[in-house]
Amino acid sequence: MRTNPGSTGQARRCARTVSPMKLRLSQIFPLILMFALALATLWLDRLVQLPPVPGKDKLRHDPDFIVERFTVTQMRATGHPESSLSAPRMLHYPDDESTILEHPRFLQLPLDRPAVEIVGKRGIVGKDGDLVRVEGEVRMTRAADGEHAAMVIETSALDIEPNSKIARSDEEVVITEGANQLRGVGMVVNGESREFELKSRVQGTIQVKKRP
């Protein structure tokens, strides 16, 4: 670990490389992301439960229905929104029972925590809803609050297993919160244990406040 003191009145930064690394998920990656994506999967499962189209060739990978510019919102008993899932376009394919979302946006609005937004170029939901893949400039943002800066997690692809509350990525992952940043290749998030692991080539820049 290297520590480079800054000038008077400034915070100190330490840059370190660790491989592999585990951290408490509750400290840096909100558990709500996992539940948000699991809920999105349940919504999609309900949306695609339509009767099969008669005479449809099951060997062809053609959509049997397309939904344009849709938004699904879950409301609280008070009438206020709790979460929403939206996309300019959704396509369902009967040959493999997959569902494709173009530019999906998921928004979670918890009462006691900052809002969380998840976006990507494409979302893919498997036949049974047991695997969700978000790919293409995946960006997860936890809004800032009175104590913490906004947190942004960026990667190119993320696979989510809602039933086991596990999320995985084999790609580069960058986690930024204010002046703090973690970067690594490969990530596993466990929603049950509230831990995440960056698998390899991990580097971090942490801003440490100078003691008075």
Coordinates of C-alpha atoms in Angstrom, one line a residue:
M1 CA 0.0 0.0 0.0
R2 CA 1.3 3.4 -0.9
T3 CA 0.1 6.6 0.9
N4 CA 0.6 10.0 -0.7
P5 CA -0.1 12.9 1.7
G6 CA -1.7 15.8 0.0
S7 CA -1.2 19.5 0.8
T8 CA -2.4 21.0 4.1
G9 CA -6.2 20.9 4.4
Q10 CA -6.6 18.3 1.7
A11 CA -7.6 14.7 2.0
R12 CA -5.0 12.0 1.7
R13 CA -5.3 9.3 -1.0
C14 CA -3.9 5.8 -0.9
A15 CA -3.7 3.7 -4.0
R16 CA -3.4 -0.1 -3.6
T17 CA -3.6 -3.2 -5.8
V18 CA -5.3 -6.3 -4.3
S19 CA -6.1 -9.7 -5.9
P20 CA -8.6 -11.0 -5.2
M21 CA -10.6 -8.8 -2.9
K22 CA -13.8 -9.2 -0.9
L23 CA -15.7 -6.4 0.8
R24 CA -19.0 -6.2 2.8
L25 CA -21.7 -5.5 0.2
S26 CA -23.6 -3.4 2.8
Q27 CA -20.7 -0.9 2.8
I28 CA -20.4 -0.4 -0.9
F29 CA -23.0 -2.2 -3.0
P30 CA -26.6 -1.8 -2.0
L31 CA -28.6 -5.1 -1.6
I32 CA -31.5 -3.4 -3.2
L33 CA -30.0 -3.8 -6.6
M34 CA -30.5 -7.6 -6.4
F35 CA -34.1 -7.3 -5.3
A36 CA -34.8 -4.7 -7.9
L37 CA -33.7 -7.0 -10.7
A38 CA -35.6 -9.9 -9.2
L39 CA -38.7 -7.8 -9.2
A40 CA -38.2 -6.8 -12.7
T41 CA -38.0 -10.4 -13.7
L42 CA -41.3 -11.2 -12.1
W43 CA -42.9 -8.3 -14.0
L44 CA -41.6 -9.6 -17.3
D45 CA -42.8 -13.1 -16.5
R46 CA -46.3 -11.8 -16.1
L47 CA -46.1 -9.7 -19.2
V48 CA -45.1 -12.6 -21.4
Q49 CA -47.7 -15.1 -20.2
L50 CA -49.8 -14.8 -23.4
P51 CA -51.3 -17.7 -25.4
P52 CA -49.1 -19.0 -28.2
V53 CA -49.7 -17.8 -31.7
P54 CA -51.4 -20.6 -33.7
G55 CA -49.3 -21.9 -36.6
K56 CA -46.2 -20.1 -35.5
D57 CA -43.0 -21.8 -36.7
K58 CA -41.1 -22.7 -33.6
L59 CA -37.9 -23.1 -35.5
R60 CA -37.8 -19.5 -36.6
H61 CA -36.5 -16.9 -34.2
D62 CA -39.2 -14.3 -34.8
P63 CA -41.1 -12.3 -32.2
D64 CA -44.7 -13.2 -31.6
F65 CA -45.4 -9.9 -30.0
I66 CA -43.8 -6.5 -29.6
V67 CA -44.6 -3.9 -27.0
E68 CA -43.6 -0.3 -27.7
R69 CA -42.8 2.4 -25.2
F70 CA -44.0 0.7 -22.1
T71 CA -43.7 1.5 -18.4
V72 CA -44.7 -0.7 -15.5
T73 CA -44.9 0.9 -12.1
Q74 CA -45.4 -0.7 -8.7
M75 CA -47.3 1.5 -6.3
R76 CA -47.2 1.5 -2.5
A77 CA -50.4 1.3 -0.5
T78 CA -50.1 5.1 0.0
G79 CA -50.4 5.6 -3.7
H80 CA -46.7 6.6 -4.2
P81 CA -44.5 4.8 -6.7
E82 CA -42.1 2.2 -5.3
S83 CA -40.4 1.1 -8.5
S84 CA -40.7 1.2 -12.2
L85 CA -39.5 -0.7 -15.3
S86 CA -39.5 1.0 -18.7
A87 CA -38.1 0.4 -22.2
P88 CA -38.7 1.8 -25.6
R89 CA -39.3 -1.7 -27.0
M90 CA -39.9 -5.2 -25.7
L91 CA -39.9 -8.4 -27.9
H92 CA -41.0 -11.9 -27.0
Y93 CA -39.7 -14.9 -29.0
P94 CA -41.8 -18.1 -28.8
D95 CA -39.1 -20.5 -30.1
D96 CA -36.9 -20.1 -26.9
E97 CA -39.4 -18.2 -24.8
S98 CA -36.9 -15.4 -24.3
T99 CA -37.8 -11.7 -23.8
I100 CA -35.6 -8.9 -25.1
L101 CA -35.8 -5.3 -23.7
E102 CA -34.2 -2.5 -25.7
H103 CA -32.5 0.2 -23.5
P104 CA -34.2 -1.0 -20.3
R105 CA -34.4 1.4 -17.3
F106 CA -35.2 0.2 -13.9
L107 CA -35.8 2.7 -11.0
Q108 CA -36.2 1.8 -7.4
L109 CA -37.5 4.4 -4.9
P110 CA -37.1 3.1 -1.4
L111 CA -38.4 5.2 1.5
D112 CA -35.3 4.9 3.7
R113 CA -32.5 4.8 1.2
P114 CA -31.4 6.7 -1.9
A115 CA -33.0 5.9 -5.3
V116 CA -31.3 3.3 -7.5
E117 CA -31.3 3.3 -11.3
I118 CA -30.2 0.5 -13.6
V119 CA -29.8 1.1 -17.3
G120 CA -28.2 -0.8 -20.2
K121 CA -28.5 -1.2 -24.0
R122 CA -30.3 -4.5 -23.8
G123 CA -31.9 -6.8 -21.3
I124 CA -32.4 -10.5 -21.9
V125 CA -34.8 -12.6 -19.8
G126 CA -34.6 -16.4 -20.1
K127 CA -37.6 -18.8 -20.5
D128 CA -38.2 -19.4 -16.8
G129 CA -37.0 -16.0 -15.6
D130 CA -34.2 -17.7 -13.7
L131 CA -31.5 -15.7 -15.6
V132 CA -31.5 -12.1 -16.5
R133 CA -28.6 -10.6 -18.6
V134 CA -28.1 -6.9 -18.9
E135 CA -25.5 -5.9 -21.5
G136 CA -24.1 -2.9 -23.3
E137 CA -22.9 0.0 -21.2
V138 CA -24.5 -1.3 -18.0
R139 CA -24.7 1.5 -15.4
M140 CA -26.1 1.2 -11.9
T141 CA -26.4 4.5 -10.0
R142 CA -27.3 5.0 -6.3
A143 CA -28.3 8.6 -5.7
A144 CA -26.4 10.7 -3.3
D145 CA -27.7 11.4 0.2
G146 CA -26.7 13.6 3.1
E147 CA -23.7 11.5 4.0
H148 CA -22.5 9.8 0.8
A149 CA -21.8 10.9 -2.8
A150 CA -23.6 9.1 -5.6
M151 CA -22.3 5.6 -6.3
V152 CA -21.9 4.5 -9.9
I153 CA -21.1 0.9 -11.0
E154 CA -20.2 0.4 -14.7
T155 CA -19.6 -2.7 -16.7
S156 CA -20.3 -4.1 -20.1
A157 CA -22.4 -7.1 -19.1
L158 CA -24.1 -8.4 -15.9
D159 CA -25.8 -11.8 -15.4
I160 CA -28.4 -12.0 -12.6
E161 CA -29.8 -15.1 -11.0
P162 CA -32.9 -13.8 -9.1
N163 CA -33.7 -17.1 -7.3
S164 CA -30.3 -17.3 -5.7
K165 CA -29.8 -13.6 -5.6
I166 CA -26.4 -13.8 -7.3
A167 CA -25.1 -11.4 -9.9
R168 CA -21.9 -12.1 -12.0
S169 CA -19.8 -10.3 -14.5
D170 CA -16.7 -11.6 -16.3
E171 CA -16.0 -8.1 -17.6
E172 CA -14.2 -5.1 -16.3
V173 CA -16.1 -3.4 -13.4
V174 CA -15.6 0.2 -12.2
I175 CA -17.2 1.3 -8.9
T176 CA -17.0 5.1 -8.2
E177 CA -18.2 7.0 -5.2
G178 CA -17.1 10.6 -5.1
A179 CA -13.3 10.6 -5.2
N180 CA -13.1 6.8 -4.3
Q181 CA -12.8 4.2 -7.0
L182 CA -12.5 0.5 -7.3
R183 CA -11.6 -1.3 -10.6
G184 CA -11.3 -4.9 -11.3
V185 CA -12.0 -7.7 -13.8
G186 CA -14.8 -10.2 -12.9
M187 CA -17.3 -9.6 -10.1
V188 CA -19.6 -11.8 -8.0
V189 CA -22.4 -10.3 -5.9
N190 CA -24.1 -12.4 -3.3
G191 CA -27.4 -10.8 -2.1
E192 CA -27.8 -13.2 0.7
S193 CA -24.5 -12.6 2.4
R194 CA -24.3 -9.0 1.3
E195 CA -20.8 -9.5 0.0
F196 CA -19.2 -8.9 -3.4
E197 CA -15.9 -10.1 -4.8
L198 CA -13.8 -8.5 -7.5
K199 CA -12.0 -11.5 -9.0
S200 CA -8.7 -10.1 -10.5
R201 CA -6.6 -7.1 -11.4
V202 CA -8.1 -5.1 -8.6
Q203 CA -7.0 -1.5 -8.0
G204 CA -8.5 1.1 -5.7
T205 CA -8.0 4.7 -5.0
I206 CA -9.5 5.7 -1.6
Q207 CA -9.7 9.2 -0.3
V208 CA -8.9 9.3 3.4
K209 CA -10.0 12.4 5.4
K210 CA -7.1 14.0 7.2
R211 CA -7.5 13.8 11.0
P212 CA -8.0 17.2 12.7

